[in-house]
Coordinates of C-alpha atoms in Angstrom, one line a residue:
N1 CA -26.1 15.4 1.0
K2 CA -23.7 17.4 -0.9
V3 CA -20.8 16.9 2.3
E4 CA -21.6 12.9 0.3
L5 CA -21.5 14.4 -2.9
Y6 CA -18.2 15.7 -2.7
I7 CA -16.6 12.2 -0.6
N8 CA -18.2 10.0 -3.4
A9 CA -17.0 12.2 -6.1
G10 CA -13.7 12.2 -4.9
Q11 CA -14.2 8.0 -4.8
Q12 CA -14.0 8.3 -8.3
Y13 CA -10.8 9.3 -8.3
E14 CA -8.5 8.1 -6.2
T15 CA -7.3 5.2 -7.6
N16 CA -6.8 7.4 -10.9
E17 CA -6.2 10.7 -10.7
P18 CA -5.5 11.0 -6.5
E19 CA -5.2 14.9 -6.6
I20 CA -8.5 15.7 -7.6
A21 CA -9.9 12.9 -5.3
K22 CA -8.1 15.4 -2.5
R23 CA -9.8 17.9 -3.6
Y24 CA -13.2 16.7 -3.3
Y25 CA -12.3 15.4 0.3
R26 CA -10.9 19.1 1.9
M27 CA -14.0 20.1 0.2
A28 CA -16.1 17.7 2.1
N29 CA -14.3 18.2 5.3
E30 CA -14.7 21.9 5.2
L31 CA -18.2 21.3 4.9
S32 CA -18.7 19.1 7.3
K33 CA -17.1 21.6 9.6
K34 CA -18.8 24.2 9.0
L35 CA -22.1 22.2 9.6
N36 CA -20.1 21.0 12.5
Y37 CA -21.6 17.3 10.5
K38 CA -18.3 15.0 12.4
L39 CA -19.7 12.0 10.5
G40 CA -19.0 13.9 7.7
E41 CA -15.6 15.1 9.4
I42 CA -15.3 10.8 10.1
K43 CA -16.0 10.1 6.8
Y44 CA -13.3 12.9 5.1
I45 CA -10.8 10.8 7.3
T46 CA -11.6 7.9 6.2
N47 CA -10.9 8.5 2.1
Y48 CA -8.7 11.0 2.0
T49 CA -6.4 9.5 4.5
F50 CA -7.1 6.5 1.5
V51 CA -4.5 8.6 -1.0
L52 CA -1.9 10.0 1.7
N53 CA -1.1 6.5 2.9
M54 CA -0.5 5.1 -0.9
Q55 CA 0.8 9.1 -1.9
G56 CA 3.6 7.5 1.2
Y57 CA 2.4 10.8 4.0
F58 CA 2.0 8.1 6.8
D59 CA 2.5 10.6 9.7
S60 CA 0.0 12.7 8.1
S61 CA -2.7 9.3 7.6
L62 CA -1.9 9.0 11.2
I63 CA -2.3 12.3 12.6
L64 CA -5.8 11.9 10.8
N65 CA -6.4 8.8 11.8
L66 CA -6.2 8.8 15.2
R67 CA -8.5 11.5 15.4
S68 CA -11.4 9.9 13.5
V69 CA -11.4 7.6 15.7
E70 CA -11.8 10.1 18.9
L71 CA -14.8 11.4 16.1
S72 CA -16.6 8.2 16.4
R73 CA -16.0 7.8 20.3
Q74 CA -17.8 11.2 20.4
I75 CA -20.6 10.5 18.3
K76 CA -20.7 6.5 19.9
D77 CA -21.0 5.3 16.1
S78 CA -20.0 1.4 16.2
I79 CA -19.1 1.0 13.1
Y80 CA -17.2 4.0 12.2
L81 CA -15.0 3.2 15.8
A82 CA -14.1 -0.4 14.3
K83 CA -13.3 1.2 10.6
T84 CA -11.3 4.6 11.5
L85 CA -9.7 2.2 14.8
F86 CA -8.4 -0.3 11.9
N87 CA -7.2 2.3 9.4
T88 CA -5.0 3.1 12.4
G89 CA -3.7 0.4 12.8
S90 CA -3.2 0.6 8.7
S91 CA -0.8 3.6 10.0
Y92 CA 1.0 2.1 12.9
R93 CA 1.6 -0.8 10.6
L94 CA 3.1 1.4 7.5
K95 CA 5.3 3.3 9.6
E96 CA 5.7 0.0 11.2
E97 CA 5.5 0.4 14.5
Y98 CA 3.8 -3.2 15.1
E99 CA 2.9 -2.6 19.1
N100 CA 1.0 0.2 18.5
A101 CA -1.1 -1.4 15.5
V102 CA -2.2 -4.5 17.2
Q103 CA -3.9 -3.1 20.0
Y104 CA -6.1 -0.9 16.9
Y105 CA -6.5 -3.6 15.0
E106 CA -7.1 -5.9 18.2
E107 CA -9.8 -3.5 19.5
G108 CA -11.5 -2.9 16.1
K109 CA -11.9 -6.5 15.4
K110 CA -14.0 -7.5 18.1
L111 CA -16.7 -5.0 16.8
F112 CA -16.2 -6.1 13.3
E113 CA -17.3 -8.9 15.3
T114 CA -20.2 -8.6 16.5
F115 CA -21.6 -6.2 12.9
G116 CA -22.8 -9.9 11.4
D117 CA -21.5 -7.9 8.0
K118 CA -19.9 -10.2 5.6
A119 CA -18.1 -7.2 3.8
M120 CA -16.6 -5.4 6.7
L121 CA -15.4 -8.7 7.9
A122 CA -13.7 -10.0 4.8
Q123 CA -12.2 -7.5 4.4
S124 CA -10.9 -7.1 8.4
Y125 CA -9.1 -10.3 7.0
D126 CA -7.2 -8.8 4.4
I127 CA -6.2 -6.0 6.5
L128 CA -5.0 -8.2 8.8
Q129 CA -3.3 -10.2 6.2
N130 CA -0.9 -7.5 5.9
L131 CA -0.7 -6.9 9.7
F132 CA 0.7 -10.4 10.2
T133 CA 2.8 -10.1 6.9
G134 CA 4.5 -7.1 8.7
M135 CA 5.0 -9.0 11.3
K136 CA 6.7 -11.9 9.4
Q137 CA 4.8 -13.9 10.2
Y138 CA 4.0 -14.8 7.0
R139 CA 1.7 -18.7 7.5
K140 CA -1.0 -16.7 9.7
A141 CA -1.3 -14.4 7.6
L142 CA -2.0 -16.5 4.9
D143 CA -4.4 -17.6 6.4
Y144 CA -6.4 -14.6 7.0
G145 CA -5.7 -14.2 3.2
K146 CA -7.3 -17.1 2.4
K147 CA -10.6 -15.8 4.3
A148 CA -10.5 -12.5 3.2
V149 CA -10.9 -14.8 -0.6
K150 CA -13.5 -16.8 0.6
G151 CA -15.7 -13.8 1.2
L152 CA -14.6 -11.6 -0.5
K153 CA -15.5 -13.9 -3.3
E154 CA -19.4 -14.6 -2.1
I155 CA -20.2 -10.9 -1.7
D156 CA -18.3 -10.9 -5.9
N157 CA -16.7 -7.5 -4.0
L158 CA -13.9 -7.2 -7.4
T159 CA -11.9 -4.5 -6.8
L160 CA -11.4 -5.7 -2.8
L161 CA -10.7 -9.5 -3.8
G162 CA -7.4 -8.1 -6.5
T163 CA -6.5 -6.3 -3.2
A164 CA -6.9 -10.0 -1.1
Y165 CA -4.9 -11.9 -4.5
N166 CA -2.2 -9.2 -4.1
N167 CA -1.6 -9.5 -0.6
L168 CA -1.5 -13.3 -0.9
G169 CA 0.9 -13.1 -3.7
L170 CA 3.6 -11.3 -1.6
N171 CA 2.7 -13.6 1.1
Y172 CA 4.0 -16.6 -0.7
I173 CA 6.4 -14.5 -2.7
N174 CA 7.9 -14.7 1.4
L175 CA 7.1 -18.3 1.7
Q176 CA 9.3 -18.7 -1.1
L177 CA 7.0 -20.5 -3.2
F178 CA 7.5 -18.4 -6.1
D179 CA 4.5 -20.5 -8.9
S180 CA 1.3 -19.5 -6.5
A181 CA 2.9 -16.0 -5.4
K182 CA 2.2 -15.0 -9.5
I183 CA -1.1 -17.4 -10.0
Y184 CA -2.6 -15.0 -7.8
F185 CA -0.8 -11.7 -9.0
D186 CA -2.1 -12.4 -12.4
E187 CA -6.0 -12.9 -10.7
G188 CA -5.4 -9.4 -9.7
L189 CA -3.5 -8.3 -12.4
A190 CA -6.8 -9.5 -14.7
I191 CA -9.6 -7.4 -12.0
A192 CA -7.2 -4.4 -12.4
L193 CA -7.3 -4.3 -16.2
K194 CA -11.0 -5.1 -16.0
T195 CA -11.9 -2.2 -13.7
N196 CA -9.4 0.6 -14.5
D197 CA -7.9 0.4 -11.6
Q198 CA -4.4 1.8 -11.9
L199 CA -3.5 1.7 -8.1
M200 CA -3.9 -1.9 -8.0
E201 CA -2.5 -2.1 -11.2
V202 CA 0.9 -0.4 -10.3
N203 CA 0.9 -3.0 -6.9
L204 CA 1.0 -5.2 -9.6
Y205 CA 3.2 -4.5 -11.8
L206 CA 6.0 -4.1 -9.2
N207 CA 5.3 -7.6 -7.2
M208 CA 5.3 -8.9 -10.4
G209 CA 8.3 -8.0 -11.1
D210 CA 9.6 -9.0 -7.6
V211 CA 9.0 -12.6 -8.5
L212 CA 11.3 -12.6 -11.1
V213 CA 13.3 -11.1 -9.6
E214 CA 13.4 -14.0 -6.7
Q215 CA 13.6 -16.0 -9.6
G216 CA 17.1 -14.3 -10.6
K217 CA 14.9 -13.7 -14.0
F218 CA 15.9 -10.0 -14.4
N219 CA 16.5 -9.5 -18.0
A220 CA 12.4 -10.4 -17.9
I221 CA 11.2 -7.8 -15.1
K222 CA 11.7 -4.0 -17.4
P223 CA 8.4 -4.0 -18.6
Y224 CA 6.8 -4.8 -15.1
M225 CA 8.9 -2.0 -14.2
E226 CA 8.8 0.5 -16.5
K227 CA 4.7 0.6 -17.0
A228 CA 5.0 0.5 -12.9
L229 CA 7.5 4.3 -13.1
V230 CA 5.2 5.4 -15.7
I231 CA 1.3 4.9 -13.6
S232 CA 3.4 5.8 -11.1
R233 CA 4.7 8.6 -11.7
E234 CA 1.3 9.8 -13.2
M235 CA -0.6 9.7 -9.8
D236 CA 2.2 10.6 -7.5
L237 CA 2.8 7.5 -5.9
Y238 CA 6.3 8.0 -3.8
E239 CA 7.1 4.9 -2.7
S240 CA 5.7 2.9 -5.5
E241 CA 7.8 5.0 -8.3
T242 CA 11.1 4.4 -6.0
I243 CA 10.4 0.3 -6.2
A244 CA 9.9 0.9 -10.1
L245 CA 13.5 2.7 -9.7
K246 CA 15.2 0.6 -8.1
G247 CA 13.8 -2.1 -10.2
L248 CA 15.1 -1.1 -13.2
S249 CA 18.5 -0.6 -12.0
F250 CA 18.2 -4.0 -11.3
Y251 CA 17.4 -5.1 -14.7
F252 CA 21.1 -2.5 -15.9
Q253 CA 22.9 -3.6 -13.3
F254 CA 21.9 -7.4 -14.8
V255 CA 23.5 -5.9 -18.5
K256 CA 26.4 -4.6 -16.8
N257 CA 25.3 -1.1 -18.5
Y258 CA 26.4 0.3 -14.3
A259 CA 26.2 3.2 -15.0
L260 CA 22.4 3.7 -15.7
A261 CA 21.8 1.1 -13.1
K262 CA 24.0 3.3 -11.0
S263 CA 21.3 6.2 -12.1
Y264 CA 18.1 4.6 -11.2
A265 CA 19.5 3.6 -7.8
D266 CA 20.4 7.2 -6.6
S267 CA 17.0 8.5 -7.7
A268 CA 15.3 5.3 -6.1
M269 CA 17.6 6.7 -3.0
K270 CA 16.5 10.3 -3.3
L271 CA 13.3 9.7 -2.9
A272 CA 14.0 7.3 -0.1
L273 CA 15.0 9.6 1.9
Q274 CA 13.0 12.6 0.8
F275 CA 10.0 10.8 2.1
D276 CA 11.7 8.3 5.0
F277 CA 10.9 5.0 3.1
R278 CA 12.8 2.8 5.8
N279 CA 11.9 -0.5 4.3
E280 CA 13.2 0.5 0.9
R281 CA 16.2 3.0 2.2
Q282 CA 18.0 -1.3 3.6
K283 CA 17.3 -2.5 0.3
L284 CA 19.2 -0.3 -1.7
Y285 CA 21.7 0.1 0.1
A286 CA 22.3 -3.6 0.2
H287 CA 21.9 -3.0 -3.7
L288 CA 24.2 0.3 -4.4
S289 CA 26.7 -2.3 -2.4
N290 CA 26.2 -4.8 -5.3
L291 CA 26.7 -2.6 -7.8
A292 CA 29.5 -1.4 -6.1
Y293 CA 30.8 -5.1 -6.1
S294 CA 30.3 -5.4 -9.9
M295 CA 31.7 -2.3 -10.7
Q296 CA 35.1 -3.1 -8.8
D297 CA 34.9 -0.4 -6.1
M298 CA 35.5 -2.9 -3.4
S299 CA 35.8 0.2 -0.8
L300 CA 32.5 1.8 -1.7
G301 CA 30.8 -1.6 -1.6
Q302 CA 32.0 -1.7 1.8
Y303 CA 30.9 1.7 2.3
Y304 CA 26.5 0.6 1.7
S305 CA 26.9 -2.4 3.0

């Protein structure tokens, strides 16, 4: 019961004060090991890795998730095996190792489909939406995303529904359907503000900024990126901080304040290198190249390109 209490306490903090959440989860793990309570250790991992993922510690998360799959097989708990398989698949997806991700997702999906649990199935659809987004199969991702939204509306789970809206919006951006993306982001932001979910809130500010960038409306992105930057720094969300800094660099390039644009881009690159955010590094090099050309430094532009 005390292990469960630590887990429940941590969950109250993970979307607002993640370091406090992590401390409670570690307490749950220490007690679980003392009691040889393997299910408690699994619950610690499933919750702790959620926070690690949002902070960008993907390698650490993968190591723990692989351990949770091993423990779930040991105790022969098919529900937790399905969950831990999906979590491990997500770790591989975040590391952009899609072949491994598919392997774990497929095994987990077969288990989820046997349970008849609407909430679990709807959540699994949203996770699969993310997988196919990462693999750039956007139409397939949309199919799963729409199934996820439909299922989550039926069970009235606002937090997961907000996340599914956000993920759907990302696919519409990738398909260049910006008006549709904004509709889903607005729905998600309303849920984030209603539930005081700052993690969801910061993701939506960044994604709404992306819509404006794709539309060439650089003059309108500053308030979204500033809000995202404040929350990211408060919650130690390093990847989100990187994206917000990059967005502010776009804005200052647009208003021809090149020195400030370069400063924000350099700060973003420092984080991208520190945490090995490869996708963001690629985008930042492209941006720094464009910025150098704006400053008429052709050799530097070519270097970054």
